[in-house]
């Protein structure tokens, strides 16, 4: 099991070095008292400032509900004060800085589970995405765009199986992505989206 303690501490230091007002302005999440109000994959959390503690309702969020690597991802997003502008141009993971080196792990971690979970029933992907505020984008046989964070849209695409080829898929990002999070975070983010969608699909 990966030990995320050091990465969590670094993320907390970056979070605490920012002002609450700056993080609210740049992240798109509102301030509630001394917290940032964060919606993430169907869950609602309050991130306390400056502690970085995640709260669900009036109690700390248990790690089985929001794993520490997901907390790190959210803290990274909140602490990035770069006000980049969304371009509308889509890029693949391998087009992110250094992404071509890690495309196989990314595929194994995010794209393959997407195809396994929704390839046989792509319409289910649209059902889940729209439930979370995402929308159909017209790409592939089924394509949806979902904002994981206010400034980070993720595009999920599926192609149905036919007589010659099995079902396949891809996950794309806006070209502004490298200015918001480091490349390795997009593997965590894409995996979180796919498995979050899978969980929500099972609940529908």
Short mmCIF file of C-alpha atoms in Angstrom, two decimals:
data_model
loop_
_atom_site.label_atom_id
_atom_site.label_comp_id
_atom_site.label_asym_id
_atom_site.label_seq_id
_atom_site.Cartn_x
_atom_site.Cartn_y
_atom_site.Cartn_z
CA UNK A 1 0.00 0.00 0.00
CA UNK A 2 1.29 3.44 -0.93
CA UNK A 3 2.10 5.73 1.99
CA UNK A 4 0.62 9.13 1.20
CA UNK A 5 1.61 10.79 4.50
CA UNK A 6 4.47 12.89 3.11
CA UNK A 7 2.48 13.97 0.04
CA UNK A 8 -0.45 14.89 2.27
CA UNK A 9 1.77 17.05 4.48
CA UNK A 10 3.20 18.88 1.46
CA UNK A 11 -0.31 19.46 0.11
CA UNK A 12 -1.41 20.84 3.48
CA UNK A 13 1.57 23.22 3.58
CA UNK A 14 0.65 24.61 0.15
CA UNK A 15 -2.99 24.92 1.18
CA UNK A 16 -2.10 26.81 4.37
CA UNK A 17 0.24 29.14 2.47
CA UNK A 18 -2.72 30.47 0.44
CA UNK A 19 -5.43 32.80 1.65
CA UNK A 20 -8.97 31.54 1.88
CA UNK A 21 -10.20 34.38 -0.34
CA UNK A 22 -7.64 33.66 -3.07
CA UNK A 23 -8.47 29.95 -3.09
CA UNK A 24 -12.20 30.68 -3.34
CA UNK A 25 -11.63 33.13 -6.19
CA UNK A 26 -9.39 30.82 -8.20
CA UNK A 27 -11.05 27.47 -7.46
CA UNK A 28 -14.65 28.45 -8.06
CA UNK A 29 -15.73 27.05 -4.68
CA UNK A 30 -17.56 29.33 -2.21
CA UNK A 31 -16.51 30.20 1.32
CA UNK A 32 -18.71 29.08 4.20
CA UNK A 33 -17.42 30.48 7.47
CA UNK A 34 -13.81 29.34 7.70
CA UNK A 35 -14.23 26.57 5.13
CA UNK A 36 -14.38 26.06 1.38
CA UNK A 37 -17.57 24.31 0.27
CA UNK A 38 -16.51 21.57 -2.17
CA UNK A 39 -18.69 19.33 -4.33
CA UNK A 40 -16.81 16.31 -5.62
CA UNK A 41 -18.30 13.35 -7.51
CA UNK A 42 -21.67 13.54 -5.85
CA UNK A 43 -20.33 14.22 -2.37
CA UNK A 44 -20.30 17.51 -0.48
CA UNK A 45 -17.41 18.42 1.80
CA UNK A 46 -16.25 21.44 3.74
CA UNK A 47 -12.48 21.94 3.81
CA UNK A 48 -11.55 23.79 6.96
CA UNK A 49 -9.01 26.59 6.77
CA UNK A 50 -6.19 26.58 7.74
CA UNK A 51 -6.22 22.99 9.07
CA UNK A 52 -7.11 21.36 5.75
CA UNK A 53 -9.47 19.02 7.59
CA UNK A 54 -12.30 17.62 5.46
CA UNK A 55 -15.75 17.64 7.03
CA UNK A 56 -18.88 15.86 5.85
CA UNK A 57 -21.76 17.48 7.69
CA UNK A 58 -20.69 18.16 11.27
CA UNK A 59 -18.10 15.39 11.55
CA UNK A 60 -14.65 14.79 10.03
CA UNK A 61 -14.82 12.84 6.77
CA UNK A 62 -13.72 9.20 7.29
CA UNK A 63 -10.93 7.97 5.04
CA UNK A 64 -13.11 5.22 3.60
CA UNK A 65 -15.48 7.89 2.26
CA UNK A 66 -12.80 10.21 0.91
CA UNK A 67 -9.40 8.48 0.65
CA UNK A 68 -6.29 10.47 1.47
CA UNK A 69 -5.12 10.48 -2.16
CA UNK A 70 -8.41 12.13 -3.12
CA UNK A 71 -7.98 14.68 -0.33
CA UNK A 72 -4.49 15.43 -1.68
CA UNK A 73 -5.93 15.93 -5.17
CA UNK A 74 -8.55 18.38 -3.86
CA UNK A 75 -5.96 20.26 -1.78
CA UNK A 76 -3.71 20.56 -4.85
CA UNK A 77 -6.58 22.01 -6.83
CA UNK A 78 -7.55 24.49 -4.11
CA UNK A 79 -3.99 25.69 -3.61
CA UNK A 80 -3.32 26.34 -7.30
CA UNK A 81 -3.87 30.06 -7.79
CA UNK A 82 -3.08 30.12 -11.50
CA UNK A 83 -6.03 31.80 -13.22
CA UNK A 84 -5.63 30.04 -16.55
CA UNK A 85 -8.36 30.33 -19.16
CA UNK A 86 -10.11 27.25 -20.53
CA UNK A 87 -9.22 26.81 -24.20
CA UNK A 88 -11.88 24.44 -25.52
CA UNK A 89 -9.12 22.37 -27.16
CA UNK A 90 -8.99 18.73 -26.04
CA UNK A 91 -5.75 16.88 -25.34
CA UNK A 92 -5.00 13.32 -24.30
CA UNK A 93 -3.04 12.25 -21.24
CA UNK A 94 0.06 11.59 -23.33
CA UNK A 95 0.00 15.25 -24.43
CA UNK A 96 0.36 16.43 -20.84
CA UNK A 97 3.96 17.18 -19.75
CA UNK A 98 5.67 13.81 -19.35
CA UNK A 99 2.37 12.04 -20.00
CA UNK A 100 3.70 9.89 -22.82
CA UNK A 101 5.99 8.11 -20.34
CA UNK A 102 3.08 7.11 -18.11
CA UNK A 103 0.38 6.47 -20.71
CA UNK A 104 0.34 2.70 -20.04
CA UNK A 105 -0.30 3.10 -16.28
CA UNK A 106 -2.91 5.78 -17.07
CA UNK A 107 -4.64 3.45 -19.51
CA UNK A 108 -4.60 0.61 -16.98
CA UNK A 109 -5.81 2.86 -14.16
CA UNK A 110 -8.53 4.87 -15.92
CA UNK A 111 -9.33 4.02 -19.55
CA UNK A 112 -9.53 0.23 -19.18
CA UNK A 113 -11.88 0.50 -16.14
CA UNK A 114 -14.02 2.98 -18.10
CA UNK A 115 -14.44 0.47 -20.93
CA UNK A 116 -15.03 -2.45 -18.57
CA UNK A 117 -17.63 -0.53 -16.59
CA UNK A 118 -19.57 1.15 -19.40
CA UNK A 119 -18.44 -0.30 -22.74
CA UNK A 120 -21.30 -2.80 -22.88
CA UNK A 121 -23.86 -0.11 -22.01
CA UNK A 122 -22.56 3.34 -23.03
CA UNK A 123 -25.95 4.96 -22.39
CA UNK A 124 -25.39 4.25 -18.70
CA UNK A 125 -22.40 6.59 -18.82
CA UNK A 126 -24.68 9.41 -19.96
CA UNK A 127 -27.18 8.60 -17.20
CA UNK A 128 -24.49 8.97 -14.53
CA UNK A 129 -22.88 12.05 -16.06
CA UNK A 130 -26.15 13.96 -16.37
CA UNK A 131 -27.06 13.03 -12.80
CA UNK A 132 -23.88 14.84 -11.73
CA UNK A 133 -24.38 17.84 -14.01
CA UNK A 134 -22.36 16.55 -16.96
CA UNK A 135 -23.58 16.60 -20.53
CA UNK A 136 -23.49 14.74 -23.83
CA UNK A 137 -20.75 16.06 -26.15
CA UNK A 138 -21.39 14.14 -29.38
CA UNK A 139 -17.97 12.44 -29.48
CA UNK A 140 -17.51 8.75 -30.25
CA UNK A 141 -20.54 6.49 -29.89
CA UNK A 142 -21.08 8.01 -26.47
CA UNK A 143 -19.22 11.01 -25.15
CA UNK A 144 -19.82 13.05 -22.01
CA UNK A 145 -18.11 16.03 -20.47
CA UNK A 146 -18.12 16.38 -16.71
CA UNK A 147 -16.56 19.08 -14.54
CA UNK A 148 -14.72 17.26 -11.80
CA UNK A 149 -13.71 20.67 -10.45
CA UNK A 150 -15.15 24.02 -11.58
CA UNK A 151 -12.04 24.69 -13.70
CA UNK A 152 -11.34 21.11 -14.85
CA UNK A 153 -13.69 19.49 -17.38
CA UNK A 154 -13.01 15.86 -18.23
CA UNK A 155 -14.23 14.30 -21.48
CA UNK A 156 -15.06 10.58 -21.46
CA UNK A 157 -15.56 8.82 -24.81
CA UNK A 158 -16.71 5.30 -25.63
CA UNK A 159 -16.91 3.38 -28.89
CA UNK A 160 -19.20 0.37 -28.98
CA UNK A 161 -17.91 -3.10 -29.90
CA UNK A 162 -18.59 -4.33 -33.42
CA UNK A 163 -17.79 -7.44 -35.47
CA UNK A 164 -14.16 -6.38 -35.88
CA UNK A 165 -13.18 -4.49 -32.74
CA UNK A 166 -13.95 -4.68 -29.02
CA UNK A 167 -15.37 -1.69 -27.15
CA UNK A 168 -12.82 1.06 -26.57
CA UNK A 169 -12.59 4.43 -24.90
CA UNK A 170 -10.55 7.52 -24.17
CA UNK A 171 -10.32 10.28 -21.57
CA UNK A 172 -9.40 13.80 -22.64
CA UNK A 173 -8.65 17.09 -20.90
CA UNK A 174 -8.77 20.76 -21.80
CA UNK A 175 -5.44 22.13 -23.04
CA UNK A 176 -5.36 24.42 -19.98
CA UNK A 177 -4.99 21.35 -17.74
CA UNK A 178 -1.18 21.49 -17.26
CA UNK A 179 -1.42 24.95 -15.69
CA UNK A 180 -3.86 23.74 -13.04
CA UNK A 181 -2.53 20.39 -11.80
CA UNK A 182 0.63 18.31 -12.32
CA UNK A 183 0.40 15.45 -14.80
CA UNK A 184 0.38 12.70 -12.17
CA UNK A 185 -2.70 14.25 -10.56
CA UNK A 186 -4.68 13.72 -13.76
CA UNK A 187 -4.20 9.97 -13.44
CA UNK A 188 -5.66 10.15 -9.92
CA UNK A 189 -8.43 12.44 -11.12
CA UNK A 190 -9.43 10.31 -14.12
CA UNK A 191 -9.41 7.14 -12.03
CA UNK A 192 -11.53 8.84 -9.35
CA UNK A 193 -14.06 9.89 -11.98
CA UNK A 194 -14.34 6.43 -13.53
CA UNK A 195 -14.71 4.60 -10.23
CA UNK A 196 -17.01 7.32 -8.89
CA UNK A 197 -19.22 6.94 -11.96
CA UNK A 198 -19.17 3.16 -11.52
CA UNK A 199 -20.26 3.50 -7.88
CA UNK A 200 -23.06 5.91 -8.75
CA UNK A 201 -24.19 3.68 -11.63
CA UNK A 202 -24.63 0.82 -9.18
CA UNK A 203 -26.85 3.06 -7.04
CA UNK A 204 -29.16 4.11 -9.88
#
